[in-house]
mmCIF file of N, CA and C in Angstrom:
data_model
loop_
_atom_site.group_PDB
_atom_site.id
_atom_site.type_symbol
_atom_site.label_atom_id
_atom_site.label_comp_id
_atom_site.label_asym_id
_atom_site.label_seq_id
_atom_site.Cartn_x
_atom_site.Cartn_y
_atom_site.Cartn_z
ATOM 1 N N MET A 6 73.292 -36.331 220.664
ATOM 2 C CA MET A 6 72.089 -36.936 221.989
ATOM 3 C C MET A 6 70.609 -36.422 220.964
ATOM 4 N N ALA A 7 70.213 -37.508 221.284
ATOM 5 C CA ALA A 7 68.760 -37.307 220.805
ATOM 6 C C ALA A 7 67.596 -36.765 221.918
ATOM 7 N N LEU A 8 66.762 -35.595 221.808
ATOM 8 C CA LEU A 8 65.912 -35.965 222.657
ATOM 9 C C LEU A 8 64.371 -36.145 221.723
ATOM 10 N N LEU A 9 63.530 -36.360 222.918
ATOM 11 C CA LEU A 9 62.155 -37.039 222.728
ATOM 12 C C LEU A 9 61.367 -35.414 222.725
ATOM 13 N N ARG A 10 60.700 -35.678 221.987
ATOM 14 C CA ARG A 10 59.801 -34.588 221.540
ATOM 15 C C ARG A 10 58.665 -34.691 222.216
ATOM 16 N N CYS A 11 58.578 -33.236 222.823
ATOM 17 C CA CYS A 11 57.213 -33.083 223.560
ATOM 18 C C CYS A 11 55.799 -34.104 223.234
ATOM 19 N N GLU A 12 55.327 -34.556 221.820
ATOM 20 C CA GLU A 12 54.075 -34.816 221.426
ATOM 21 C C GLU A 12 54.276 -36.539 221.690
ATOM 22 N N GLU A 13 55.651 -36.780 222.304
ATOM 23 C CA GLU A 13 56.049 -38.607 222.289
ATOM 24 C C GLU A 13 55.556 -38.727 223.780
ATOM 25 N N GLN A 14 56.178 -37.714 224.641
ATOM 26 C CA GLN A 14 56.221 -37.768 226.133
ATOM 27 C C GLN A 14 55.317 -36.604 226.564
ATOM 28 N N PRO A 15 54.131 -36.120 226.373
ATOM 29 C CA PRO A 15 53.443 -34.856 226.443
ATOM 30 C C PRO A 15 53.886 -34.407 228.055
ATOM 31 N N ASP A 16 53.911 -35.547 228.942
ATOM 32 C CA ASP A 16 53.697 -34.997 230.563
ATOM 33 C C ASP A 16 55.220 -34.959 231.368
ATOM 34 N N ARG A 17 55.963 -34.587 229.726
ATOM 35 C CA ARG A 17 57.564 -34.636 230.435
ATOM 36 C C ARG A 17 58.123 -33.320 229.475
ATOM 37 N N GLU A 18 58.683 -32.413 230.260
ATOM 38 C CA GLU A 18 59.593 -31.882 229.350
ATOM 39 C C GLU A 18 61.096 -31.883 229.325
ATOM 40 N N PRO A 19 61.920 -31.395 228.528
ATOM 41 C CA PRO A 19 63.446 -32.283 228.219
ATOM 42 C C PRO A 19 63.969 -31.611 229.352
ATOM 43 N N VAL A 20 65.236 -31.987 229.961
ATOM 44 C CA VAL A 20 65.888 -31.860 231.269
ATOM 45 C C VAL A 20 67.156 -31.677 230.463
ATOM 46 N N LEU A 21 67.791 -30.680 230.818
ATOM 47 C CA LEU A 21 69.730 -30.715 230.811
ATOM 48 C C LEU A 21 70.055 -31.240 231.162
ATOM 49 N N LEU A 22 71.383 -32.013 230.997
ATOM 50 C CA LEU A 22 72.149 -32.538 231.787
ATOM 51 C C LEU A 22 72.994 -32.180 232.880
ATOM 52 N N ALA A 23 72.817 -30.609 232.514
ATOM 53 C CA ALA A 23 73.333 -29.834 234.104
ATOM 54 C C ALA A 23 72.344 -29.737 235.161
ATOM 55 N N ASP A 24 71.196 -30.025 235.107
ATOM 56 C CA ASP A 24 70.032 -30.065 235.770
ATOM 57 C C ASP A 24 70.143 -30.825 236.609
ATOM 58 N N ALA A 25 70.085 -31.955 235.737
ATOM 59 C CA ALA A 25 69.712 -33.557 236.447
ATOM 60 C C ALA A 25 71.444 -34.109 237.175
ATOM 61 N N LEU A 26 72.484 -33.611 236.748
ATOM 62 C CA LEU A 26 73.718 -34.432 237.111
ATOM 63 C C LEU A 26 74.073 -34.000 238.681
ATOM 64 N N PRO A 27 73.453 -33.075 239.104
ATOM 65 C CA PRO A 27 73.684 -32.809 240.669
ATOM 66 C C PRO A 27 72.487 -33.944 241.607
ATOM 67 N N THR A 28 71.463 -34.077 240.994
ATOM 68 C CA THR A 28 70.563 -35.073 241.840
ATOM 69 C C THR A 28 71.458 -36.654 241.440
ATOM 70 N N VAL A 29 71.739 -37.033 240.186
ATOM 71 C CA VAL A 29 72.393 -38.057 240.684
ATOM 72 C C VAL A 29 73.882 -38.459 241.282
ATOM 73 N N VAL A 30 74.681 -37.265 241.241
ATOM 74 C CA VAL A 30 75.720 -37.030 242.119
ATOM 75 C C VAL A 30 75.316 -37.378 243.524
ATOM 76 N N ASP A 31 74.371 -36.630 244.163
ATOM 77 C CA ASP A 31 73.329 -36.493 245.312
ATOM 78 C C ASP A 31 73.194 -38.052 245.655
ATOM 79 N N GLY A 32 72.769 -38.497 245.187
ATOM 80 C CA GLY A 32 72.119 -40.181 245.299
ATOM 81 C C GLY A 32 73.279 -41.041 245.218
ATOM 82 N N ILE A 33 74.426 -40.773 244.799
ATOM 83 C CA ILE A 33 75.618 -42.150 244.772
ATOM 84 C C ILE A 33 76.034 -41.502 245.589
ATOM 85 N N ARG A 34 76.573 -40.445 246.619
ATOM 86 C CA ARG A 34 76.539 -39.935 247.665
ATOM 87 C C ARG A 34 76.204 -40.554 249.005
ATOM 88 N N LEU A 35 74.534 -40.482 248.941
ATOM 89 C CA LEU A 35 73.795 -41.008 249.823
ATOM 90 C C LEU A 35 73.857 -42.757 250.344
ATOM 91 N N ALA A 36 73.763 -43.439 248.703
ATOM 92 C CA ALA A 36 74.366 -44.378 248.934
ATOM 93 C C ALA A 36 75.597 -44.584 249.330
ATOM 94 N N ALA A 37 76.465 -44.154 249.199
ATOM 95 C CA ALA A 37 77.638 -44.356 249.403
ATOM 96 C C ALA A 37 77.994 -44.514 251.450
ATOM 97 N N ARG A 38 77.046 -43.242 251.329
ATOM 98 C CA ARG A 38 76.716 -43.017 253.297
ATOM 99 C C ARG A 38 76.065 -44.142 253.717
ATOM 100 N N ALA A 39 74.979 -44.471 253.299
ATOM 101 C CA ALA A 39 74.166 -45.736 253.562
ATOM 102 C C ALA A 39 74.660 -47.040 253.517
ATOM 103 N N GLY A 40 75.783 -46.922 252.834
ATOM 104 C CA GLY A 40 76.839 -48.375 252.645
ATOM 105 C C GLY A 40 75.867 -49.138 251.371
ATOM 106 N N ILE A 41 75.294 -48.556 250.921
ATOM 107 C CA ILE A 41 74.636 -49.190 249.810
ATOM 108 C C ILE A 41 75.742 -49.220 248.526
ATOM 109 N N PRO A 42 76.240 -50.885 248.011
ATOM 110 C CA PRO A 42 77.166 -50.517 247.025
ATOM 111 C C PRO A 42 76.477 -50.005 245.828
ATOM 112 N N VAL A 43 77.653 -49.512 244.924
ATOM 113 C CA VAL A 43 77.533 -48.582 243.632
ATOM 114 C C VAL A 43 78.473 -49.261 242.976
ATOM 115 N N ALA A 44 77.777 -49.660 241.474
ATOM 116 C CA ALA A 44 78.381 -50.662 240.398
ATOM 117 C C ALA A 44 79.856 -49.833 239.916
ATOM 118 N N ASP A 45 80.966 -50.631 239.828
ATOM 119 C CA ASP A 45 82.156 -49.769 239.479
ATOM 120 C C ASP A 45 82.001 -50.207 237.704
ATOM 121 N N PRO A 46 82.208 -49.495 236.717
ATOM 122 C CA PRO A 46 81.677 -49.564 235.416
ATOM 123 C C PRO A 46 82.807 -50.640 234.879
ATOM 124 N N ALA A 47 84.164 -50.279 235.671
ATOM 125 C CA ALA A 47 84.891 -51.337 234.781
ATOM 126 C C ALA A 47 84.652 -53.090 235.407
ATOM 127 N N GLY A 48 84.128 -53.177 236.558
ATOM 128 C CA GLY A 48 83.714 -54.383 237.099
ATOM 129 C C GLY A 48 82.741 -55.293 236.313
ATOM 130 N N GLY A 49 82.265 -54.307 235.479
ATOM 131 C CA GLY A 49 80.533 -54.581 234.740
ATOM 132 C C GLY A 49 79.374 -54.953 235.726
ATOM 133 N N THR A 50 78.637 -55.490 234.984
ATOM 134 C CA THR A 50 77.251 -56.003 235.781
ATOM 135 C C THR A 50 77.282 -57.314 235.654
ATOM 136 N N ALA A 51 77.496 -57.835 236.991
ATOM 137 C CA ALA A 51 77.164 -59.236 237.523
ATOM 138 C C ALA A 51 75.830 -59.722 236.565
ATOM 139 N N THR A 52 75.864 -61.317 236.146
ATOM 140 C CA THR A 52 74.805 -61.720 235.544
ATOM 141 C C THR A 52 74.772 -63.164 235.061
ATOM 142 N N THR A 53 73.636 -63.843 234.933
ATOM 143 C CA THR A 53 74.138 -65.158 234.439
ATOM 144 C C THR A 53 73.801 -65.501 232.870
ATOM 145 N N CYS A 54 74.412 -66.219 232.692
ATOM 146 C CA CYS A 54 74.204 -66.746 231.342
ATOM 147 C C CYS A 54 72.993 -67.472 231.023
ATOM 148 N N GLY A 55 72.408 -66.733 230.031
ATOM 149 C CA GLY A 55 70.741 -67.451 229.459
ATOM 150 C C GLY A 55 70.780 -69.057 229.107
ATOM 151 N N ARG A 56 72.029 -69.547 228.934
ATOM 152 C CA ARG A 56 71.995 -70.780 228.004
ATOM 153 C C ARG A 56 72.803 -71.374 229.240
ATOM 154 N N CYS A 57 73.392 -71.362 230.148
ATOM 155 C CA CYS A 57 73.941 -72.209 230.887
ATOM 156 C C CYS A 57 74.025 -71.738 232.822
ATOM 157 N N ALA A 58 73.305 -70.794 232.749
ATOM 158 C CA ALA A 58 73.177 -69.991 233.895
ATOM 159 C C ALA A 58 74.464 -69.874 234.678
ATOM 160 N N CYS A 59 75.957 -70.270 234.284
ATOM 161 C CA CYS A 59 76.858 -69.469 234.996
ATOM 162 C C CYS A 59 76.954 -68.226 235.238
ATOM 163 N N ALA A 60 77.923 -68.068 236.165
ATOM 164 C CA ALA A 60 77.890 -66.493 236.625
ATOM 165 C C ALA A 60 79.157 -65.928 235.430
ATOM 166 N N ALA A 61 78.729 -64.682 235.315
ATOM 167 C CA ALA A 61 79.557 -63.592 234.291
ATOM 168 C C ALA A 61 79.397 -62.216 234.363
ATOM 169 N N TYR A 62 80.074 -61.402 233.779
ATOM 170 C CA TYR A 62 79.962 -59.650 233.875
ATOM 171 C C TYR A 62 79.824 -59.270 232.399
ATOM 172 N N ARG A 63 78.790 -58.690 232.245
ATOM 173 C CA ARG A 63 78.277 -58.101 230.877
ATOM 174 C C ARG A 63 79.023 -56.268 230.678
ATOM 175 N N HIS A 64 79.791 -56.752 229.819
ATOM 176 C CA HIS A 64 80.232 -55.520 229.282
ATOM 177 C C HIS A 64 80.129 -55.062 228.166
ATOM 178 N N ARG A 65 79.902 -53.697 227.604
ATOM 179 C CA ARG A 65 79.823 -53.152 226.128
ATOM 180 C C ARG A 65 80.930 -53.631 225.770
ATOM 181 N N THR A 66 81.101 -53.897 224.341
ATOM 182 C CA THR A 66 82.461 -53.691 223.343
ATOM 183 C C THR A 66 82.802 -52.321 222.696
ATOM 184 N N ALA A 67 83.929 -52.214 222.117
ATOM 185 C CA ALA A 67 84.402 -50.840 221.930
ATOM 186 C C ALA A 67 83.312 -50.540 220.976
ATOM 187 N N GLY A 68 83.082 -51.429 220.129
ATOM 188 C CA GLY A 68 81.692 -51.966 218.808
ATOM 189 C C GLY A 68 80.265 -51.470 219.105
ATOM 190 N N GLY A 69 80.061 -51.325 220.309
ATOM 191 C CA GLY A 69 78.917 -51.185 220.927
ATOM 192 C C GLY A 69 77.929 -52.103 221.187
ATOM 193 N N HIS A 70 78.552 -53.601 221.107
ATOM 194 C CA HIS A 70 77.803 -54.604 221.333
ATOM 195 C C HIS A 70 77.852 -55.282 222.676
ATOM 196 N N TRP A 71 77.440 -56.333 223.622
ATOM 197 C CA TRP A 71 77.654 -56.236 224.518
ATOM 198 C C TRP A 71 78.349 -58.028 224.668
ATOM 199 N N ILE A 72 79.062 -58.349 225.453
ATOM 200 C CA ILE A 72 79.697 -59.608 225.665
ATOM 201 C C ILE A 72 79.775 -59.615 227.344
ATOM 202 N N LEU A 73 79.600 -60.975 227.309
ATOM 203 C CA LEU A 73 79.798 -61.964 228.675
ATOM 204 C C LEU A 73 81.359 -62.205 228.861
ATOM 205 N N VAL A 74 81.623 -61.904 229.866
ATOM 206 C CA VAL A 74 83.039 -62.075 230.562
ATOM 207 C C VAL A 74 83.028 -63.000 231.663
ATOM 208 N N GLU A 75 84.092 -64.042 231.411
ATOM 209 C CA GLU A 75 84.106 -64.760 232.446
ATOM 210 C C GLU A 75 84.922 -63.722 234.070
ATOM 211 N N PRO A 76 84.785 -64.362 234.986
ATOM 212 C CA PRO A 76 85.082 -63.997 235.959
ATOM 213 C C PRO A 76 86.730 -64.386 236.250
ATOM 214 N N GLY A 77 87.385 -63.185 236.590
ATOM 215 C CA GLY A 77 88.743 -63.393 237.044
ATOM 216 C C GLY A 77 89.692 -63.151 235.861
ATOM 217 N N GLU A 78 91.106 -63.356 236.167
ATOM 218 C CA GLU A 78 92.381 -62.825 234.760
ATOM 219 C C GLU A 78 93.137 -63.966 234.297
ATOM 220 N N TRP A 79 93.383 -64.606 233.720
ATOM 221 C CA TRP A 79 93.866 -65.261 232.928
ATOM 222 C C TRP A 79 95.827 -65.070 232.395
ATOM 223 N N PRO A 80 96.322 -66.255 232.227
ATOM 224 C CA PRO A 80 97.751 -65.844 231.936
ATOM 225 C C PRO A 80 98.037 -65.369 230.610
ATOM 226 N N LEU A 81 97.993 -64.705 230.285
ATOM 227 C CA LEU A 81 98.054 -64.160 228.864
ATOM 228 C C LEU A 81 98.811 -65.186 228.231
ATOM 229 N N GLY A 82 100.087 -65.637 227.945
ATOM 230 C CA GLY A 82 100.347 -67.272 227.558
ATOM 231 C C GLY A 82 99.410 -67.890 227.169
ATOM 232 N N ALA A 83 98.602 -68.273 228.198
ATOM 233 C CA ALA A 83 97.524 -69.409 227.973
ATOM 234 C C ALA A 83 96.276 -69.430 227.306
ATOM 235 N N VAL A 84 95.826 -68.282 226.940
ATOM 236 C CA VAL A 84 95.204 -68.095 226.297
ATOM 237 C C VAL A 84 95.440 -67.698 224.697
ATOM 238 N N PRO A 85 94.887 -68.345 223.769
ATOM 239 C CA PRO A 85 95.325 -67.884 222.352
ATOM 240 C C PRO A 85 94.722 -66.451 221.681
ATOM 241 N N ALA A 86 95.643 -66.140 221.018
ATOM 242 C CA ALA A 86 95.599 -64.637 220.375
ATOM 243 C C ALA A 86 94.517 -64.531 219.501
ATOM 244 N N GLY A 87 93.088 -63.799 219.881
ATOM 245 C CA GLY A 87 91.702 -63.467 219.681
ATOM 246 C C GLY A 87 90.843 -63.576 220.543
ATOM 247 N N ARG A 88 91.534 -64.626 221.578
ATOM 248 C CA ARG A 88 90.506 -64.686 222.369
ATOM 249 C C ARG A 88 90.935 -64.161 223.761
ATOM 250 N N ARG A 89 91.557 -63.044 223.747
ATOM 251 C CA ARG A 89 92.538 -61.925 224.918
ATOM 252 C C ARG A 89 91.315 -60.854 225.328
ATOM 253 N N TRP A 90 90.613 -60.650 226.303
ATOM 254 C CA TRP A 90 89.688 -59.557 226.593
ATOM 255 C C TRP A 90 90.836 -58.740 227.566
ATOM 256 N N ARG A 91 90.267 -57.667 227.440
ATOM 257 C CA ARG A 91 90.936 -56.285 228.654
ATOM 258 C C ARG A 91 89.864 -55.714 228.653
ATOM 259 N N VAL A 92 89.607 -55.505 229.785
ATOM 260 C CA VAL A 92 88.472 -54.182 230.093
ATOM 261 C C VAL A 92 88.963 -53.110 230.473
ATOM 262 N N ALA A 93 88.327 -52.052 229.977
ATOM 263 C CA ALA A 93 89.103 -50.738 230.138
ATOM 264 C C ALA A 93 88.184 -49.660 231.467
ATOM 265 N N GLY A 94 89.318 -49.102 232.057
ATOM 266 C CA GLY A 94 88.553 -48.536 233.282
ATOM 267 C C GLY A 94 87.167 -48.073 233.207
ATOM 268 N N ASP A 95 86.829 -47.695 231.895
ATOM 269 C CA ASP A 95 85.104 -47.272 231.867
ATOM 270 C C ASP A 95 84.437 -48.540 231.469
ATOM 271 N N GLY A 96 84.641 -49.589 231.378
ATOM 272 C CA GLY A 96 84.161 -50.878 231.587
ATOM 273 C C GLY A 96 84.022 -51.231 230.171
ATOM 274 N N THR A 97 84.423 -50.782 229.112
ATOM 275 C CA THR A 97 84.751 -51.178 227.858
ATOM 276 C C THR A 97 85.536 -52.542 227.510
ATOM 277 N N ALA A 98 84.889 -53.392 227.196
ATOM 278 C CA ALA A 98 85.452 -54.381 226.730
ATOM 279 C C ALA A 98 86.142 -54.557 225.499
ATOM 280 N N VAL A 99 87.632 -54.741 225.403
ATOM 281 C CA VAL A 99 88.472 -54.885 224.165
ATOM 282 C C VAL A 99 89.038 -55.928 224.007
ATOM 283 N N ASN A 100 88.913 -56.535 222.588
ATOM 284 C CA ASN A 100 89.653 -57.960 222.277
ATOM 285 C C ASN A 100 90.614 -57.367 221.801
ATOM 286 N N LEU A 101 91.724 -58.158 222.852
ATOM 287 C CA LEU A 101 93.211 -57.585 222.551
ATOM 288 C C LEU A 101 93.755 -58.322 221.072
ATOM 289 N N ARG A 102 93.218 -59.127 220.189
ATOM 290 C CA ARG A 102 93.665 -59.774 219.503
ATOM 291 C C ARG A 102 95.045 -60.783 219.859
ATOM 292 N N ALA A 103 96.077 -60.121 219.012
ATOM 293 C CA ALA A 103 97.587 -60.504 218.662
ATOM 294 C C ALA A 103 98.273 -59.335 220.149
ATOM 295 N N THR A 104 97.947 -58.420 220.701
ATOM 296 C CA THR A 104 98.804 -57.334 220.857
ATOM 297 C C THR A 104 98.742 -58.135 222.588
ATOM 298 N N VAL A 105 100.198 -57.545 223.113
ATOM 299 C CA VAL A 105 100.298 -57.864 224.453
ATOM 300 C C VAL A 105 100.871 -56.770 225.494
ATOM 301 N N PRO A 106 99.690 -56.173 225.787
ATOM 302 C CA PRO A 106 99.891 -55.047 226.757
ATOM 303 C C PRO A 106 100.224 -55.765 228.198
ATOM 304 N N SER A 107 100.045 -56.555 228.338
ATOM 305 C CA SER A 107 100.572 -57.204 230.122
ATOM 306 C C SER A 107 100.561 -58.294 229.937
ATOM 307 N N ASP A 108 100.582 -59.060 231.372
ATOM 308 C CA ASP A 108 100.583 -60.599 231.506
ATOM 309 C C ASP A 108 99.654 -61.272 231.691
ATOM 310 N N THR A 109 98.345 -60.254 231.863
ATOM 311 C CA THR A 109 97.285 -60.923 232.082
ATOM 312 C C THR A 109 95.699 -60.752 231.324
ATOM 313 N N CYS A 110 94.807 -61.609 231.169
ATOM 314 C CA CYS A 110 93.740 -61.420 230.199
ATOM 315 C C CYS A 110 92.403 -61.926 230.313
ATOM 316 N N ARG A 111 91.208 -61.295 229.993
ATOM 317 C CA ARG A 111 90.296 -61.928 230.557
ATOM 318 C C ARG A 111 89.640 -62.813 229.304
ATOM 319 N N ILE A 112 88.701 -63.789 229.404
ATOM 320 C CA ILE A 112 87.912 -64.116 228.503
ATOM 321 C C ILE A 112 86.619 -64.418 228.418
ATOM 322 N N SER A 113 86.153 -64.547 227.148
ATOM 323 C CA SER A 113 84.771 -64.082 227.268
ATOM 324 C C SER A 113 83.757 -65.615 227.611
ATOM 325 N N HIS A 114 82.734 -65.286 227.930
ATOM 326 C CA HIS A 114 82.231 -66.796 228.625
ATOM 327 C C HIS A 114 81.520 -67.220 227.260
ATOM 328 N N PHE A 115 81.272 -66.789 226.143
ATOM 329 C CA PHE A 115 81.095 -67.713 225.202
ATOM 330 C C PHE A 115 81.936 -68.785 224.696
ATOM 331 N N ASP A 116 83.232 -68.198 224.992
ATOM 332 C CA ASP A 116 84.438 -69.217 224.126
ATOM 333 C C ASP A 116 84.713 -70.399 225.521
ATOM 334 N N VAL A 117 83.759 -70.081 226.729
ATOM 335 C CA VAL A 117 83.653 -71.763 227.626
ATOM 336 C C VAL A 117 82.532 -71.963 228.491
ATOM 337 N N CYS A 118 81.642 -71.192 227.632
ATOM 338 C CA CYS A 118 80.009 -71.875 227.560
ATOM 339 C C CYS A 118 79.488 -73.076 227.672
ATOM 340 N N PRO A 119 79.450 -74.198 228.486
ATOM 341 C CA PRO A 119 78.888 -75.217 228.466
ATOM 342 C C PRO A 119 78.086 -75.598 227.539
ATOM 343 N N ALA A 120 77.190 -74.449 227.396
ATOM 344 C CA ALA A 120 75.815 -75.015 226.310
ATOM 345 C C ALA A 120 76.479 -75.511 224.662
ATOM 346 N N GLY A 121 77.758 -75.012 224.374
ATOM 347 C CA GLY A 121 78.190 -74.639 223.336
ATOM 348 C C GLY A 121 79.199 -75.990 223.177
ATOM 349 N N PRO A 122 79.915 -76.022 222.329
ATOM 350 C CA PRO A 122 80.707 -77.668 222.168
ATOM 351 C C PRO A 122 81.793 -76.976 222.880
ATOM 352 N N PRO A 123 82.865 -77.903 223.254
ATOM 353 C CA PRO A 123 84.344 -77.625 223.896
ATOM 354 C C PRO A 123 85.206 -76.797 222.791
ATOM 355 N N PRO A 124 85.906 -75.853 223.246
ATOM 356 C CA PRO A 124 86.867 -75.166 223.133
ATOM 357 C C PRO A 124 88.329 -75.855 222.965
ATOM 358 N N ALA A 125 88.830 -75.919 220.989
ATOM 359 C CA ALA A 125 89.736 -76.905 221.121
ATOM 360 C C ALA A 125 91.257 -76.299 221.128
ATOM 361 N N ALA A 126 91.049 -74.638 221.473
ATOM 362 C CA ALA A 126 92.070 -73.729 220.934
ATOM 363 C C ALA A 126 93.216 -73.649 222.080
ATOM 364 N N SER A 127 92.835 -74.325 223.353
ATOM 365 C CA SER A 127 93.776 -74.224 224.148
ATOM 366 C C SER A 127 93.273 -75.109 225.497
ATOM 367 N N PRO A 128 94.448 -75.546 226.871
ATOM 368 C CA PRO A 128 93.853 -76.256 227.741
ATOM 369 C C PRO A 128 93.199 -75.619 228.549
ATOM 370 N N VAL A 129 93.491 -74.361 228.540
ATOM 371 C CA VAL A 129 92.763 -73.299 229.616
ATOM 372 C C VAL A 129 91.729 -73.160 229.258
ATOM 373 N N LEU A 130 91.260 -72.636 228.039
ATOM 374 C CA LEU A 130 89.599 -72.638 227.975
ATOM 375 C C LEU A 130 88.923 -73.854 227.960
ATOM 376 N N LEU A 131 89.586 -74.771 227.436
ATOM 377 C CA LEU A 131 88.742 -76.203 228.077
ATOM 378 C C LEU A 131 88.535 -76.538 229.280
ATOM 379 N N GLY A 132 89.532 -76.399 229.694
ATOM 380 C CA GLY A 132 89.440 -76.547 231.702
ATOM 381 C C GLY A 132 88.700 -75.639 232.115
ATOM 382 N N GLN A 133 88.209 -74.341 231.749
ATOM 383 C CA GLN A 133 86.883 -73.848 232.141
ATOM 384 C C GLN A 133 86.312 -74.346 231.566
ATOM 385 N N TRP A 134 85.875 -74.308 230.383
ATOM 386 C CA TRP A 134 84.624 -75.275 230.066
ATOM 387 C C TRP A 134 84.069 -76.373 230.987
ATOM 388 N N ARG A 135 85.033 -76.810 231.039
ATOM 389 C CA ARG A 135 84.777 -78.135 232.265
ATOM 390 C C ARG A 135 84.187 -77.794 233.473
ATOM 391 N N ARG A 136 85.297 -76.595 234.062
ATOM 392 C CA ARG A 136 84.825 -76.422 235.714
ATOM 393 C C ARG A 136 83.068 -75.721 235.209
ATOM 394 N N ASN A 137 82.750 -75.071 234.217
ATOM 395 C CA ASN A 137 81.452 -74.640 234.086
ATOM 396 C C ASN A 137 80.296 -75.601 233.849
ATOM 397 N N ALA A 138 80.981 -76.426 233.103
ATOM 398 C CA ALA A 138 79.817 -77.396 232.875
ATOM 399 C C ALA A 138 79.585 -78.349 233.949
ATOM 400 N N ARG A 139 80.518 -78.524 234.870
ATOM 401 C CA ARG A 139 80.393 -79.057 236.196
ATOM 402 C C ARG A 139 79.133 -78.320 237.345
ATOM 403 N N ARG A 140 79.446 -77.161 237.308
ATOM 404 C CA ARG A 140 79.017 -76.331 237.560
ATOM 405 C C ARG A 140 77.317 -75.900 237.360
ATOM 406 N N ARG A 141 76.914 -75.995 235.997
ATOM 407 C CA ARG A 141 75.697 -76.286 235.633
ATOM 408 C C ARG A 141 75.199 -77.609 236.139
ATOM 409 N N LEU A 142 75.961 -78.635 236.006
ATOM 410 C CA LEU A 142 75.531 -80.083 236.714
ATOM 411 C C LEU A 142 75.070 -80.142 238.044
ATOM 412 N N ASN A 143 75.782 -78.658 238.947
ATOM 413 C CA ASN A 143 75.102 -78.741 240.319
ATOM 414 C C ASN A 143 73.742 -78.120 240.735
#
């Protein structure tokens, strides 16, 4: 963990995680009592694609990059190998490649973004691309 030197932020002293954590936990508890939704890391961050304005969820990949994931799950057999994603409990998106850990998977928004070319890899991806294209026009 990198700490900023005091010269970089002269008005702040370093804070230990053990000192800050109780304040964060209290804030989460207060939000729960007040009925304010607290984000679930596995759910991702709701956003819209900057190219087509369709809804998607932002997740960090195992490699530290960011990916937009389409809402919902898809039958594993309908999505081509290499296009299958699983979102782990901590919110990390993992490309399943050819592995088959369950009967459903997620798909990347980049594979079905109507701002890009239509996917030829599967009828399911093409169908989602067309749905997104219709939403984009409305």
